[in-house]
Amino acid sequence: MCGIIGYIGNKQAYPIIIKGLKRLEYRGYDSTGIALLQKGETIIYKQKGKVSHLEDTIVDENLSGTVGIGHTRWATHGEPNDMNAHPHASQNKKFVIIHNGIIENYSRLKKKLKARGYKFISETDTEVLANLIEYIYEKGNVSAEIAVRLALTKVIGAYGIVVICKDEPDMLIAARKGSPLVIGIGNNEHYIASDATPIVEHTKSVIYLNNDNIAVIKRGELTIKTIDNAEIEPQVQELTLEIGAIEKNGYDHFMLKEIFEQPRSITDTFRGRIASDLSEMRLGGLLDIMPQLEKAKRILIIACGTSWHAGLVGEYLIEEFARIPVEVEYGSEFRYRNPIIYKDDIVIAISQSGETADTLAAINLAKEAGATVLGICNVVGSSIPRETHAGVYTHAGPEIGVASTKAFTAQVTILTMMALILGKNKGTLSEESYLKLIKELTDIPKKIEEILKSSKNYKSIAELYKNAGNFIYLGRGYLFPVALEGALKLKEISYIHAEGYPAAEMKHGPIALIDEKMPVVVLATKDKSYDKIVTNIQEVKARNGIVIAIVSQGDEIIKNMADHVFEVPNTHEALAPLLTVIPLQLLSYYIAVIRGCNVDQPRNLAKSVTVE
Ligand code: G6P
């Protein structure tokens, strides 16, 4: 979603801002803009469309200045157009502001400001905030810092903002509630951004702003206060992120790079957590909570999107190996449906970004009800790990492609480890099976490498079905969530409608759709429901559907029935999601490429969904 970058220092701000905006493109956006301070004036350039489009438009302008801010907007209030793009200036041009998040009471504030003579030129909630700050500044004759602070006490909603005041030009003011902000500390200079990706090439020393904090950022000086004006000691952290991790490194798209990274990212997920003789596994972040987890009467998994699919795999794993009942909930449903939450519930929030608004709100609800909340997150220092009682990082590395790939397999890896550790500790999983499954898990990366070797084969199938209007994905047991994930991947990046279904449910509806034009992707590796899935394939073929089957190596039965098969190496059925999802990622990727879609930044989607 919206991205923020700001700079104050002795270098030229524009090149830093424009490059930073390009680094933020992965979050998903529809318009972009910058503001630069030049000799006491703030100049703004903004327009609908891509960052490179803005760059081309303003190439001949005077872009000098050592203080600047930039924004990528993902429309919430008002359509994506030049006027609604950020930055927004206040009416008398005293303040310029960029904003992530939503000001929920903006229409009430707008009405009051209108009554006091303010006119609005955009439909955004952000312009309301800019004018509110200016109104307080002028009416109260206070400093910019105080005006921002007082304005924020009137605001209901979520925000990450950066403000420039033209009367106080050597300063940026940033504030956070909900939407994350990170400050980079350079040499007599500071950076501010919505995540670390635009900062890492400049400095590794960062401060994550906490909720209700306001930062006054000058070239060589930084002050952080609470919204109640109490100064707080900034906690400086070192980024472990490497610049190579956020570049394409020769791949055509980040998504392809991230698909190919999975042997390494899964290894990173269990690195240091599995003993070298494969006799033991531990998840350091959960050690203290383990006794409570083992006693849990119920686990609630909360997530959105792909992370929710990982959660579903987690349900199957934990119920099978640890025999603890698990419910998997969408954050958005959980938070609004008055759910039953017991004090001894363990809630596991799964999130790649660690910022998903609905998941965060669900966590807070669970915490208020007294439950213990754990996080499984990828982005270090993000909000969810900070809001939860304990948790584990997936260590998949930065995921830039909007469609999640390596984050999913890392999440499933963690859930597998959790289920196995819990099962062993509880005695519901034998020592022998535990050891066998650890071995199987550590073999997964090289099995994925094998699948990736034949990645080119997916191109020809993609070519055949690139114009299909619909796809169905079917799976049973552990492979049902994979079917959902495969369908999601396809619709996200190729815009082909796709549905994931439990294979047996097909006859309760989707079978009506099957004809000679319908590709049906069937996850059919050898497991306890193999015979049943073979029957489902026959049902599709009997109606002339096209079957693309993902099968275990050497499967001759399905090969003779299906139109196309992709083989994956054999593994324990509980680990099959980690292998079978790879062909589905590749298939979606190549279909989207052939259709000319913007694979890394699909239309309307955002990488990190920070609004509800
Ligand atoms: C967005 C992304 C998805 C992601 C979902 C949940 O919709 O485009 O890829 O699965 O949010 O995000 P999270 O960061 O919480 O895993």
XYZ file of C-alpha atoms and ligand atoms in Angstrom:
628
model
C 0.000 0.000 0.000
C 1.012 3.646 0.174
C 4.732 4.233 0.545
C 6.643 7.025 2.230
C 10.198 8.279 1.795
C 11.722 11.439 3.186
C 15.213 12.911 3.420
C 16.869 15.746 5.281
C 20.632 16.210 5.106
C 23.402 17.733 3.047
C 22.900 15.702 -0.127
C 20.465 16.481 -2.901
C 17.143 15.026 -1.788
C 15.570 14.374 -5.199
C 17.734 11.432 -6.376
C 17.268 9.790 -2.966
C 13.514 10.355 -3.012
C 12.950 9.130 -6.576
C 15.056 6.006 -6.046
C 13.305 5.423 -2.746
C 9.929 5.631 -4.482
C 11.077 3.003 -6.980
C 12.083 0.753 -4.097
C 8.599 1.232 -2.631
C 6.756 0.378 -5.854
C 6.423 -3.237 -4.754
C 3.931 -2.223 -2.072
C 1.335 -1.459 -4.776
C 0.220 2.065 -5.745
C -1.635 4.073 -8.352
C -0.187 7.573 -8.136
C 2.947 9.225 -6.905
C 4.388 12.566 -5.889
C 7.264 14.464 -4.336
C 7.812 17.717 -2.507
C 11.110 19.579 -2.239
C 11.999 22.544 -0.109
C 13.630 25.251 -2.180
C 14.588 28.588 -0.665
C 11.733 28.655 1.805
C 9.164 27.429 -0.730
C 7.804 23.927 -1.076
C 7.402 22.719 -4.628
C 5.189 19.746 -5.316
C 5.087 17.436 -8.343
C 2.520 14.693 -8.332
C 0.457 12.690 -10.745
C -1.452 9.512 -11.398
C 0.646 6.611 -12.629
C 4.088 5.163 -12.215
C 7.139 6.721 -10.571
C 9.049 6.576 -13.876
C 6.212 8.542 -15.479
C 6.590 11.296 -12.874
C 10.354 11.218 -13.316
C 9.999 11.745 -17.080
C 7.472 14.544 -16.613
C 9.692 16.617 -14.321
C 13.080 15.882 -15.835
C 13.597 19.490 -16.936
C 12.418 21.095 -13.695
C 14.596 22.526 -10.963
C 14.807 19.586 -8.594
C 17.381 20.926 -6.191
C 16.985 20.929 -2.434
C 18.285 19.012 0.550
C 14.927 18.408 2.204
C 12.258 16.374 0.449
C 9.484 13.854 0.763
C 7.918 11.378 -1.658
C 4.838 9.197 -1.680
C 3.247 6.349 -3.583
C -0.524 6.375 -3.116
C -2.924 3.440 -3.118
C -6.311 5.103 -3.367
C -8.735 4.933 -0.457
C -10.486 8.322 -0.346
C -11.059 9.534 -3.871
C -10.073 7.975 -7.181
C -6.460 7.785 -8.311
C -5.859 11.101 -10.067
C -3.335 13.952 -10.030
C -5.260 15.986 -7.495
C -5.715 13.200 -4.969
C -2.058 12.129 -5.200
C 0.205 13.073 -2.274
C 1.885 15.313 -1.112
C -0.966 17.597 -0.081
C -0.419 21.224 0.756
C -2.518 23.123 3.271
C -4.634 25.982 1.955
C -2.157 28.752 2.831
C 0.764 26.582 1.710
C 2.380 26.527 5.146
C 2.396 22.745 5.378
C 2.949 19.878 3.003
C 2.130 16.372 4.112
C 2.309 12.767 2.976
C 0.174 10.201 4.715
C -0.327 6.458 4.906
C -3.457 5.162 6.597
C -6.981 6.469 6.990
C -8.334 9.378 9.026
C -11.709 7.936 9.997
C -13.283 11.172 11.295
C -12.097 13.198 8.314
C -15.552 14.244 7.129
C -16.429 15.722 10.528
C -13.096 17.555 10.651
C -13.582 18.716 7.063
C -16.999 20.144 7.873
C -15.589 22.102 10.789
C -12.691 23.420 8.714
C -15.063 24.403 5.911
C -17.118 26.359 8.431
C -13.911 28.229 9.264
C -13.337 29.142 5.637
C -11.120 26.316 4.451
C -11.575 25.148 0.874
C -10.559 21.724 -0.346
C -9.233 20.796 -3.738
C -8.927 17.015 -3.332
C -11.216 14.310 -2.005
C -8.617 12.984 0.409
C -8.586 12.664 4.171
C -4.938 13.767 4.013
C -5.741 17.275 2.822
C -8.067 17.584 5.816
C -5.171 16.780 8.129
C -2.890 19.270 6.346
C -5.479 22.013 6.812
C -6.194 21.041 10.400
C -2.484 21.364 11.220
C -2.340 24.740 9.489
C -5.480 25.973 11.206
C -4.043 25.133 14.644
C -0.653 26.580 13.671
C -2.056 29.915 12.549
C -4.910 30.278 14.991
C -2.928 29.119 18.012
C 0.300 30.840 16.951
C 2.228 27.731 17.962
C 5.258 25.929 16.497
C 4.851 23.414 13.713
C 5.666 20.601 16.114
C 2.930 21.631 18.533
C 0.461 22.158 15.678
C 1.082 18.623 14.401
C 0.790 17.166 17.879
C -2.440 18.987 18.688
C -3.936 18.116 15.313
C -3.191 14.453 15.866
C -5.026 14.485 19.198
C -8.156 15.348 17.175
C -7.703 12.532 14.708
C -9.339 9.110 14.855
C -7.835 6.466 12.613
C -4.459 5.263 11.460
C -1.599 7.270 10.132
C 2.044 7.397 9.263
C 2.737 10.984 8.237
C 5.661 13.157 7.278
C 5.174 16.909 7.359
C 7.183 19.824 5.996
C 6.540 23.327 7.310
C 7.823 26.064 5.026
C 8.329 28.490 7.942
C 10.547 25.952 9.707
C 12.420 24.598 6.706
C 15.204 22.604 8.325
C 12.929 20.000 9.779
C 10.682 17.067 8.957
C 8.013 16.035 11.425
C 6.899 12.418 11.353
C 4.224 10.683 13.364
C 2.900 7.192 13.565
C -0.269 5.503 14.696
C -0.878 2.177 13.028
C 0.980 2.759 9.759
C 4.670 2.000 10.255
C 7.548 4.431 9.867
C 11.258 3.806 10.148
C 13.928 6.477 10.520
C 17.401 5.906 9.049
C 20.325 7.645 10.701
C 23.100 8.769 8.365
C 25.971 11.194 8.674
C 24.361 14.478 9.670
C 21.310 13.355 7.744
C 18.138 11.393 8.341
C 15.887 9.289 6.178
C 12.303 8.350 6.896
C 10.316 5.652 5.165
C 7.337 3.367 5.495
C 9.692 0.366 5.499
C 13.422 -0.167 5.406
C 13.748 -0.981 1.684
C 14.496 2.580 0.501
C 16.830 3.184 3.455
C 19.095 0.152 3.450
C 21.377 1.384 0.666
C 22.106 4.547 2.670
C 22.391 3.392 6.253
C 21.827 0.338 8.413
C 21.154 2.249 11.647
C 17.438 2.654 12.071
C 14.788 3.516 14.592
C 11.304 2.067 14.291
C 8.794 4.655 15.399
C 6.272 3.337 17.919
C 2.564 4.060 17.851
C 1.654 7.515 19.130
C 5.207 8.754 18.669
C 6.135 11.989 16.957
C 9.649 12.525 15.613
C 11.162 15.931 14.953
C 13.877 15.226 12.437
C 16.629 17.694 11.659
C 19.880 17.137 9.773
C 21.984 16.119 12.740
C 19.381 15.905 15.453
C 16.434 13.715 16.181
C 13.888 14.063 18.974
C 11.157 11.549 19.594
C 8.211 12.328 21.828
C 4.931 10.692 22.677
C 1.748 12.371 21.585
C 1.490 13.568 25.204
C 4.762 15.461 24.692
C 6.980 13.210 26.822
C 10.446 12.805 25.314
C 11.565 9.221 24.812
C 14.954 7.623 24.262
C 15.204 6.372 20.636
C 16.087 2.684 20.296
C 18.613 2.417 17.470
C 18.711 -0.954 15.694
C 20.987 -2.369 13.020
C 19.313 -3.621 9.833
C 20.387 -7.083 8.765
C 18.859 -6.537 5.341
C 21.315 -6.615 2.422
C 20.761 -4.500 -0.667
C 21.103 -7.561 -2.953
C 18.050 -9.027 -1.267
C 15.837 -6.266 -2.653
C 17.179 -6.335 -6.214
C 16.233 -8.637 -9.076
C 19.723 -10.074 -9.542
C 19.218 -10.952 -13.196
C 15.699 -12.386 -12.937
C 12.983 -10.855 -15.097
C 10.730 -10.368 -12.106
C 10.981 -10.402 -8.336
C 8.338 -13.120 -8.274
C 10.488 -15.464 -10.348
C 13.525 -14.665 -8.228
C 11.526 -15.387 -5.090
C 10.172 -18.665 -6.488
C 13.738 -19.728 -7.229
C 14.950 -18.591 -3.835
C 12.785 -21.111 -2.012
C 15.386 -23.845 -1.547
C 17.519 -21.219 0.175
C 14.738 -19.404 2.006
C 13.338 -22.623 3.490
C 16.853 -23.577 4.583
C 17.147 -20.150 6.203
C 13.852 -20.752 7.955
C 15.120 -23.857 9.718
C 18.774 -22.796 9.932
C 19.981 -22.907 13.528
C 16.681 -24.397 14.595
C 17.406 -28.015 13.680
C 20.360 -29.832 15.307
C 23.069 -30.851 12.826
C 22.493 -34.555 13.592
C 18.766 -33.965 12.915
C 17.867 -35.256 16.374
C 16.151 -32.142 17.634
C 14.347 -28.967 16.627
C 13.699 -25.826 18.616
C 12.044 -22.517 17.976
C 13.830 -20.100 20.311
C 11.052 -17.527 20.247
C 8.557 -20.065 21.568
C 10.664 -21.765 24.249
C 9.157 -19.865 27.170
C 5.652 -20.334 25.896
C 6.020 -24.052 25.036
C 4.561 -25.424 28.311
C 1.488 -23.251 27.782
C 1.245 -24.291 24.135
C 1.432 -27.961 25.039
C -1.447 -27.525 27.481
C -3.560 -25.482 25.060
C -7.126 -26.680 24.657
C -7.490 -24.703 21.492
C -5.393 -22.782 19.009
C -6.808 -19.989 16.865
C -4.858 -19.092 13.766
C -5.521 -15.618 12.387
C -4.280 -14.354 9.034
C -5.276 -12.897 5.666
C -4.600 -13.849 2.047
C -1.821 -16.307 1.396
C -0.917 -16.345 5.086
C -4.429 -17.622 5.783
C -3.766 -20.514 3.403
C -0.560 -21.283 5.304
C -2.682 -21.195 8.468
C -4.998 -23.809 6.990
C -2.031 -26.107 6.356
C -1.055 -25.349 9.970
C -4.457 -26.532 11.176
C -4.035 -29.881 9.461
C -0.479 -30.245 10.785
C -1.166 -29.274 14.392
C -4.351 -31.323 14.655
C -2.639 -34.363 13.160
C 0.613 -34.293 15.095
C -0.213 -32.440 18.319
C -3.916 -33.298 18.569
C -4.867 -29.771 19.593
C -8.063 -28.388 18.032
C -7.292 -25.525 15.675
C -9.557 -22.927 14.116
C -8.341 -20.762 11.260
C -9.880 -17.324 10.944
C -9.639 -14.399 8.577
C -8.533 -11.368 10.603
C -11.328 -9.285 9.082
C -14.063 -11.740 10.070
C -12.686 -12.516 13.489
C -12.470 -8.898 14.570
C -16.047 -8.029 13.699
C -18.034 -11.165 14.456
C -17.944 -11.159 18.253
C -15.903 -14.363 18.471
C -15.553 -16.503 21.568
C -12.039 -16.108 22.934
C -10.956 -17.971 26.071
C -8.158 -16.773 28.333
C -6.282 -20.024 27.803
C -6.578 -19.847 23.993
C -3.366 -19.607 22.062
C -3.736 -17.314 19.088
C -1.204 -17.550 16.273
C -1.125 -14.570 13.914
C 0.557 -15.288 10.594
C 1.699 -12.424 8.394
C 4.446 -11.884 5.870
C 4.510 -8.108 6.278
C 3.624 -8.019 9.957
C 1.491 -4.975 9.148
C -1.852 -6.297 7.886
C -4.453 -4.068 9.532
C -7.136 -6.721 9.991
C -4.695 -9.228 11.464
C -3.358 -6.560 13.825
C -6.850 -5.597 14.964
C -7.723 -9.261 15.546
C -4.563 -9.645 17.649
C -5.562 -6.718 19.813
C -9.015 -8.166 20.286
C -7.512 -11.496 21.363
C -5.125 -9.742 23.729
C -7.945 -7.756 25.294
C -9.780 -11.021 25.904
C -6.739 -12.331 27.754
C -5.504 -14.884 25.209
C -1.815 -15.478 24.563
C -0.883 -14.267 21.094
C 2.045 -15.557 19.055
C 3.273 -14.220 15.744
C 4.750 -15.887 12.677
C 6.081 -13.006 10.619
C 8.651 -12.323 7.956
C 9.440 -8.632 8.269
C 11.714 -8.060 11.240
C 10.685 -5.142 13.423
C 7.197 -4.910 11.912
C 4.116 -4.240 14.013
C 2.810 -7.767 14.619
C 6.014 -9.082 16.231
C 5.915 -6.021 18.439
C 2.295 -6.524 19.416
C 2.450 -10.232 20.178
C 3.566 -11.994 23.375
C 6.069 -14.223 21.586
C 6.770 -15.498 18.119
C 9.072 -16.646 15.393
C 10.441 -14.955 12.340
C 10.278 -16.901 9.105
C 13.599 -15.488 7.818
C 12.523 -15.848 4.180
C 14.185 -12.517 3.359
C 12.430 -9.549 1.763
C 9.521 -10.543 -0.459
C 9.033 -7.850 -3.077
C 6.654 -9.516 -5.571
C 3.108 -8.733 -4.468
C 2.051 -12.346 -4.966
C 3.457 -14.198 -1.994
C 5.611 -17.237 -2.761
C 8.612 -17.804 -0.536
C 6.821 -16.298 2.460
C 4.157 -19.014 2.129
C 6.631 -21.875 2.108
C 8.513 -20.314 5.021
C 5.292 -19.982 7.019
C 4.375 -23.601 6.296
C 7.889 -24.641 7.335
C 7.505 -22.897 10.702
C 4.050 -24.388 11.229
C 5.417 -27.840 10.397
C 8.190 -27.393 12.932
C 5.752 -26.164 15.562
C 3.407 -29.093 14.992
C 6.227 -31.622 15.178
C 7.796 -30.113 18.306
C 4.408 -29.920 19.997
C 3.531 -33.457 18.986
C 6.794 -34.829 20.272
C 6.582 -32.923 23.567
C 2.994 -34.000 24.093
C 3.708 -37.595 23.173
C 1.147 -37.560 20.381
C 3.933 -38.067 17.827
C 6.376 -40.938 18.269
C 10.092 -40.218 18.527
C 10.604 -42.317 15.422
C 8.107 -40.352 13.327
C 9.465 -37.085 14.703
C 12.982 -37.953 13.560
C 11.764 -39.196 10.201
C 9.814 -36.005 9.596
C 12.768 -33.782 10.556
C 14.835 -35.633 7.967
C 12.079 -35.250 5.368
C 11.825 -31.543 6.136
C 15.539 -30.975 5.665
C 15.311 -32.776 2.308
C 12.641 -30.374 1.030
C 15.032 -27.675 -0.315
C 16.825 -30.071 -2.650
C 13.524 -31.527 -3.801
C 12.336 -28.011 -4.660
C 15.565 -27.531 -6.610
C 14.632 -30.601 -8.636
C 11.193 -29.177 -9.413
C 12.717 -25.854 -10.412
C 15.035 -27.581 -12.899
C 12.048 -28.218 -15.142
C 10.587 -24.728 -14.730
C 10.685 -24.147 -18.496
C 8.085 -26.908 -19.025
C 5.482 -24.682 -17.448
C 5.876 -22.181 -20.251
C 4.388 -24.446 -22.891
C 1.366 -25.286 -20.732
C 0.987 -21.613 -19.919
C 0.965 -20.884 -23.657
C -1.822 -23.440 -24.187
C -4.120 -22.031 -21.492
C -3.220 -18.354 -21.466
C -6.650 -17.429 -22.816
C -8.726 -19.586 -20.498
C -11.497 -17.622 -18.819
C -11.562 -19.769 -15.692
C -9.492 -22.351 -13.861
C -10.451 -24.770 -11.103
C -7.923 -26.055 -8.572
C -8.697 -29.210 -6.616
C -6.957 -30.838 -3.690
C -7.736 -33.004 -0.677
C -6.343 -33.011 2.862
C -3.068 -31.149 3.071
C -3.391 -30.242 -0.584
C -6.742 -28.493 -0.259
C -5.125 -25.290 1.101
C -2.571 -25.587 -1.697
C -5.431 -25.642 -4.219
C -6.739 -22.412 -2.677
C -3.282 -20.889 -2.847
C -2.777 -21.974 -6.471
C -6.071 -20.375 -7.486
C -5.214 -17.201 -5.601
C -1.818 -16.978 -7.308
C -3.389 -17.287 -10.747
C -6.112 -14.695 -10.222
C -3.769 -12.238 -8.497
C -1.243 -11.966 -11.259
C -2.930 -13.120 -14.487
C -6.466 -11.802 -13.777
C -7.922 -15.149 -14.866
C -10.764 -16.166 -12.622
C -9.799 -19.226 -10.599
C -11.430 -21.185 -7.793
C -9.815 -23.523 -5.324
C -11.988 -26.329 -3.991
C -11.728 -29.429 -1.841
C -11.791 -32.080 -4.580
C -14.770 -33.930 -3.119
C -16.807 -30.738 -2.967
C -16.541 -30.380 -6.727
C -19.698 -32.376 -7.202
C -21.622 -29.924 -5.031
C -21.269 -27.084 -7.483
C -18.134 -26.498 -9.525
C -18.702 -29.626 -11.590
C -21.447 -27.678 -13.349
C -18.739 -25.456 -14.821
C -16.693 -28.223 -16.343
C -16.577 -28.511 -20.105
C -13.892 -28.910 -22.766
C -12.676 -25.357 -22.148
C -12.129 -25.659 -18.411
C -8.598 -26.356 -17.164
C -8.724 -28.189 -13.837
C -5.511 -28.293 -11.867
C -5.556 -31.334 -9.611
C -3.121 -31.844 -6.754
C -2.785 -35.593 -6.773
C 0.392 -36.753 -5.074
C 0.471 -40.185 -3.425
C -1.182 -39.894 -0.031
C -4.051 -41.496 1.819
C -6.648 -39.933 -0.453
C -4.852 -40.832 -3.671
C -7.536 -43.276 -4.882
C -10.223 -40.734 -4.195
C -8.476 -37.990 -6.123
C -8.031 -40.395 -9.036
C -11.813 -40.759 -9.008
C -12.187 -36.982 -9.025
C -9.915 -36.782 -12.072
C -12.124 -39.346 -13.812
C -15.160 -37.227 -12.990
C -13.533 -34.218 -14.655
C -12.443 -36.228 -17.693
C -15.924 -37.731 -18.055
C -17.139 -34.160 -18.623
C -14.353 -33.372 -21.088
C -12.517 -31.071 -18.688
C -8.795 -30.492 -19.167
C -6.760 -32.007 -16.342
C -3.389 -30.584 -15.360
C -2.219 -32.853 -12.561
C 0.571 -32.414 -10.038
C 1.653 -35.951 -9.262
C 4.333 -37.901 -7.411
C 7.393 -38.895 -9.385
C 6.780 -42.053 -11.391
C 2.973 -41.963 -11.193
C 1.801 -43.816 -14.316
C -1.880 -44.079 -13.428
C -2.651 -40.378 -13.536
C -0.255 -39.846 -16.424
C -2.564 -41.998 -18.516
C -5.650 -40.052 -17.533
C -4.572 -36.423 -17.343
C -3.905 -34.058 -20.230
C -0.704 -32.806 -18.614
C 1.246 -33.891 -15.573
C 3.964 -32.243 -13.538
C 5.931 -34.503 -11.265
C 7.193 -33.610 -7.814
C 9.572 -35.750 -5.737
C 8.063 -38.029 -3.113
C 7.781 -36.872 0.470
C 5.659 -37.412 3.572
C 2.119 -36.255 2.805
C 2.257 -33.635 5.569
C 5.136 -31.969 3.760
C 3.604 -32.189 0.293
C 2.299 -28.567 0.400
C 5.895 -27.356 0.352
C 6.539 -29.177 -2.928
C 3.201 -29.062 -4.711
C 2.803 -25.315 -4.399
C 5.929 -24.727 -6.507
C 4.422 -25.921 -9.832
C 1.360 -23.772 -9.139
C 3.524 -20.700 -8.549
C 5.401 -21.367 -11.798
C 2.245 -21.993 -13.795
C 0.674 -18.717 -12.622
C 3.894 -16.846 -13.233
C 4.284 -17.981 -16.832
C 0.607 -17.482 -17.672
C 0.804 -13.920 -16.324
C 4.008 -13.198 -18.249
C 2.562 -14.523 -21.504
C -0.570 -12.423 -20.979
C 1.641 -9.359 -20.560
C 0.552 -8.683 -16.983
C 2.575 -6.713 -14.496
C 3.584 -9.740 -12.448
C 5.292 -7.958 -9.582
C 2.739 -5.210 -9.187
C -0.653 -6.588 -10.187
C -3.412 -4.051 -10.636
C -5.317 -2.989 -7.513
C -3.263 -5.173 -5.185
C -0.965 -4.096 -2.401
C 1.832 -5.993 -0.769
C 1.145 -4.773 2.683
C -2.513 -4.083 3.402
C -2.454 -1.477 6.116
C -6.091 -0.466 5.832
C -9.041 -2.601 6.852
C -1.973 -8.820 0.636
C -0.863 -9.434 -0.182
C -0.914 -10.945 -0.053
C -0.854 -11.355 1.400
C -1.931 -10.671 2.232
C -1.692 -10.861 3.709
O -3.205 -9.126 0.088
O -0.990 -9.038 -1.532
O 0.158 -11.521 -0.745
O -0.994 -12.725 1.510
O -1.925 -9.271 1.990
O -0.521 -10.196 4.057
P 0.447 -10.569 5.208
O 1.574 -9.599 5.078
O -0.332 -10.362 6.486
O 0.888 -11.972 5.055
